[in-house]
C-alpha atoms as one frame of an Amber mdcrd trajectory, in Angstrom:
protein
  16.701  -0.659  13.351  18.017  -1.904   9.696  14.881  -0.871   7.513  15.550
   3.131   7.267  12.871   3.453   4.798   9.478   4.142   4.936   7.902   3.907
   1.516   4.082   4.424   3.010   3.067   7.475   4.027  -0.215   9.818   4.347
  -0.139  13.466   5.388  -2.959  15.929   4.411  -2.862  16.177   0.943  -5.059
  12.592   1.857  -8.894  12.593   2.461  -8.297  10.496   5.781  -5.221  12.910
   7.005  -5.215  15.890   8.412  -1.129  15.904   9.057   0.860  18.435   7.774
   3.851  16.663   5.859   6.424  19.087   7.563   5.521  17.634  10.824   5.759
  13.890   9.267   9.455  14.699   8.300  10.414  15.973  11.138  10.040  12.703
  12.508  10.367  10.799  10.270  14.051  12.480  11.345  13.796  11.983  14.362
  13.267   8.176  14.540  16.584   7.773  12.809  14.844   6.958   9.403  16.854
   7.294   5.714  14.468   7.686   3.488  10.552   8.639   2.972   8.314   8.396
   0.484   4.599  10.547   0.538   1.854   8.099  -1.024  -0.943  10.096  -0.920
  -4.487   8.201  -1.387  -5.837   8.431  -4.886  -9.073   6.818  -5.868 -10.955
   7.898  -8.039 -15.229   6.904  -8.174 -15.091   6.297  -4.547 -18.167   6.149
  -3.428 -20.213   9.299  -1.715 -20.992   9.694   1.504 -21.837  12.643   3.984
 -18.444  11.642   5.746 -16.770  11.163   2.609 -18.057  13.381   0.044 -17.589
  13.575  -3.933 -13.636  13.932  -4.427 -12.733  12.983  -1.258 -10.558  10.547
  -1.658  -9.233  12.129  -5.114  -5.577  13.691  -4.337  -4.575  16.875  -6.020
  -0.961  16.042  -7.788   0.058  19.929  -8.328  -0.269  20.748  -4.474   1.341
  18.157  -3.123   4.275  18.143  -5.473   4.528  21.877  -4.709   5.114  21.148
  -1.237   6.972  17.900  -1.082   9.571  20.030  -3.322   9.737  23.268  -0.975
  10.563  20.375   2.035  12.465  18.383  -0.035  14.640  21.280  -0.603  15.297
  22.596   2.956  15.712  18.979   4.585  17.603  17.752   1.838  20.611  17.400
   4.207  18.667  15.351   6.712  16.651  13.227   5.260  15.982  11.533   1.146
  12.302  12.216  -0.116  10.419  10.213  -2.578   7.530  11.809  -4.448   4.392
   9.073  -4.589   0.949   8.338  -5.285  -1.273   5.154  -3.617  -4.215   4.525
  -6.694  -6.674   3.009  -5.873  -7.498   0.044  -8.304 -10.377  -0.790 -10.271
 -11.146  -2.615 -13.746 -13.178   0.179 -14.308 -10.862   2.861 -14.272  -7.749
   1.728 -15.955  -6.738   4.164 -18.609  -8.433   7.253 -16.473  -5.705   5.521
 -13.534  -2.528   4.997 -15.856  -3.383   8.931 -17.363  -2.954   9.921 -13.606
   0.348   8.219 -13.295   1.279   9.405 -16.833   1.091  12.756 -15.103   3.476
  13.304 -13.045   7.821  12.006 -12.460   6.461   9.760  -9.863   9.122   8.082
  -7.671   6.769   5.474  -6.658   3.207   4.642  -7.326   2.015   1.649  -5.343
  -1.480   0.271  -6.683  -4.287  -1.278  -4.285  -7.711  -2.580  -3.271  -9.665
   0.329  -0.725 -12.544  -1.220  -3.066 -13.593  -4.873  -4.001 -16.501  -4.256
  -7.064 -17.692  -0.639  -5.606 -17.374  -1.279  -1.849 -14.953  -0.435   0.405
 -14.476  -3.405   2.863 -13.814  -1.076   6.246 -17.426  -0.753   6.505 -20.136
  -3.640   7.835 -21.995  -3.406   5.197 -19.179  -5.395   3.592 -20.070  -8.679
   5.118 -23.744  -8.591   5.782 -25.612 -11.541   5.243 -22.650 -14.006   3.814
 -19.573 -16.064   5.943 -15.993 -13.387   6.416 -15.178 -16.393   4.197 -16.782
 -15.444   0.892 -16.566 -12.056   1.975 -12.441 -11.913   1.626 -12.663 -14.369
  -1.558 -14.661 -11.621  -3.259 -11.787  -9.234  -1.974  -9.092 -11.419  -3.035
 -10.414 -12.375  -7.079 -11.455  -8.499  -7.009  -6.853  -8.410  -7.131  -7.122
 -10.629  -9.940  -9.417  -8.578 -11.814  -7.388  -5.511 -11.368  -4.033  -7.730
 -12.206  -5.755  -8.145 -15.900  -6.375  -4.353 -16.889  -3.690  -2.818 -14.697
   0.392  -2.534 -15.034   1.016   0.826 -13.853   2.128   0.189 -10.263   5.636
  -0.340  -8.775   4.060  -2.884  -5.542   0.785  -4.129  -4.907  -0.012  -2.706
  -1.844  -1.686  -4.715   1.455  -2.529  -7.204  -0.544  -5.215  -8.758   2.176
  -6.151  -4.887   3.462  -9.851  -7.222   4.333  -8.605  -8.373   6.943  -8.028
  -5.179   8.679 -11.725  -5.519   9.222 -13.015  -7.964   8.650 -16.314  -8.635
  11.008 -13.537 -11.063  13.301 -10.707  -9.887  11.312  -7.207 -12.491  10.940
  -9.582 -15.269  13.696  -9.465 -18.374  11.523  -7.621 -16.308   8.396  -4.609
 -18.029   6.412  -3.150 -18.358   3.386  -3.705 -21.246   3.364  -7.488 -20.870
   2.789  -7.254 -18.741   0.045  -3.844 -20.656  -1.750  -5.542 -21.414  -4.617
  -6.222 -17.770  -5.595  -3.316 -16.452  -3.757  -1.161 -18.128  -5.433  -2.455
 -17.031  -8.835  -2.034 -13.405  -7.694   1.376 -13.779  -6.675   2.241 -15.250
  -9.959   1.155 -12.285 -12.168   2.972  -9.986  -9.596   6.674 -11.929 -10.329
   5.442 -12.272 -14.421   4.448  -8.526 -14.697   8.258  -7.854 -12.225   6.324
  -5.907  -9.486   6.465  -6.177  -5.617   4.413  -6.323  -3.660   4.836  -3.983
  -0.290   4.733  -5.660   4.031   2.411  -3.531   5.227   2.756  -2.564   9.153
  -0.769  -1.147  10.290  -2.997  -4.198  10.424  -0.298  -4.813  13.455  -1.294
  -1.180  14.891  -4.114  -2.422  14.339  -4.658  -5.289  17.035  -3.585  -7.838
  14.012  -1.157 -10.772  13.961   0.328  -9.893  11.685   0.989  -7.602   8.864
  -0.157  -7.082   5.833   0.332  -9.525   4.209   0.834 -12.041   5.994   3.849
 -13.689   6.446   2.521 -17.154   4.736   1.881 -14.969   0.997   4.932 -12.506
   2.005   7.101 -15.932   1.878   5.227 -17.905  -1.069   5.798 -14.273  -3.204
   9.141 -15.319  -2.306   8.574 -18.875  -3.710   7.265 -17.608  -6.751  10.449
 -16.119  -7.774   9.225 -12.413  -6.317  11.923 -10.113  -5.671  10.464  -6.371
  -4.739   9.228  -5.746  -0.989   9.068  -1.967   0.097   8.572  -1.749   3.743
   5.332   1.060   4.917   3.606   2.002   7.680   0.977   3.698   6.274   0.970
   6.258   8.680  -1.272   8.859   8.620  -0.257  10.185  11.757   3.638  11.263
  12.909   3.193   8.738  15.788   2.388   5.589  13.432   5.985   5.987  11.257
   8.048   2.472  10.784   5.244   1.317  13.894   6.965  -2.335  14.091  10.397
  -2.166  11.699  11.775  -3.840  14.033   9.404  -6.999  13.233   9.399  -6.214
  10.093  12.445  -6.726   9.582  13.114 -10.355  10.962   9.468 -11.131   9.354
  11.123 -10.785   5.870  14.565 -12.411   6.872  11.915 -15.214   7.931  10.248
 -15.127   4.561  13.639 -15.713   2.926  14.415 -10.955   1.765  18.216 -10.651
   3.538  16.388  -7.092   1.820  14.000  -5.005   1.329  13.457  -2.212  -1.724
  12.824   1.508  -1.774  12.413   3.176  -5.230  13.642   6.547  -7.094  12.264
   7.281 -10.204  10.108   4.199 -10.833  13.474   1.749 -10.316  14.148  -0.681
  -7.306  17.361   0.113  -5.360  17.699  -3.059  -2.691  19.323  -2.204   0.571
  20.317  -5.460   2.890  18.891  -5.839   6.874
């Protein structure tokens, strides 16, 4: 496996996982990983529902850090462990998210769009009474809104996350359909000297391509983008490093001879 670092992982410190961190670490070691970064969810103002009560996606960073440091010390001779977070971006949360990002010494921060104008594309209600194309376009345009007000992240996560959950998922979807808005997103990310991730969870969920699709990764490279991390978005041990062999080939096809990891918010490049 040419990619030996998984930089998008969730444990029981994220609202949507119940897996102990140590189980994830042991699985990563068993797979031959050299490095793992735990990027626990923090989404302020996530809509309250019976299945997601108030604060469901809000991280307790102190408890997370305490467990992380204990396990980092325990496994220091077997694997490199990094302390990260995945921050849910919405324009009105910019100041609050900045304070969250600065409150601890994270190795790595993913900025992600889980909510579009207060709604999660995970749920069918996001797509009601309109075409899938219009719903996807609103989601992509909302990323531009986030980029206009917030910059304290290292990579933007799963840029076409919405495609995982649409009525027809990636059927009929392509970079070309949304080229204008994607190019604007990618140019801003490049100008900000930020990266994007190749997230393999889409492949695990039956999509033809990762998130984002290969054409978006290739266009980022064409526009001068240099930073790509690779993450499985695993919430359980069996999902760790999913399809990393395929991810490696996709990166090469898109013009990358390497992938990035982070330590103390600085990228480190690894040949593939």
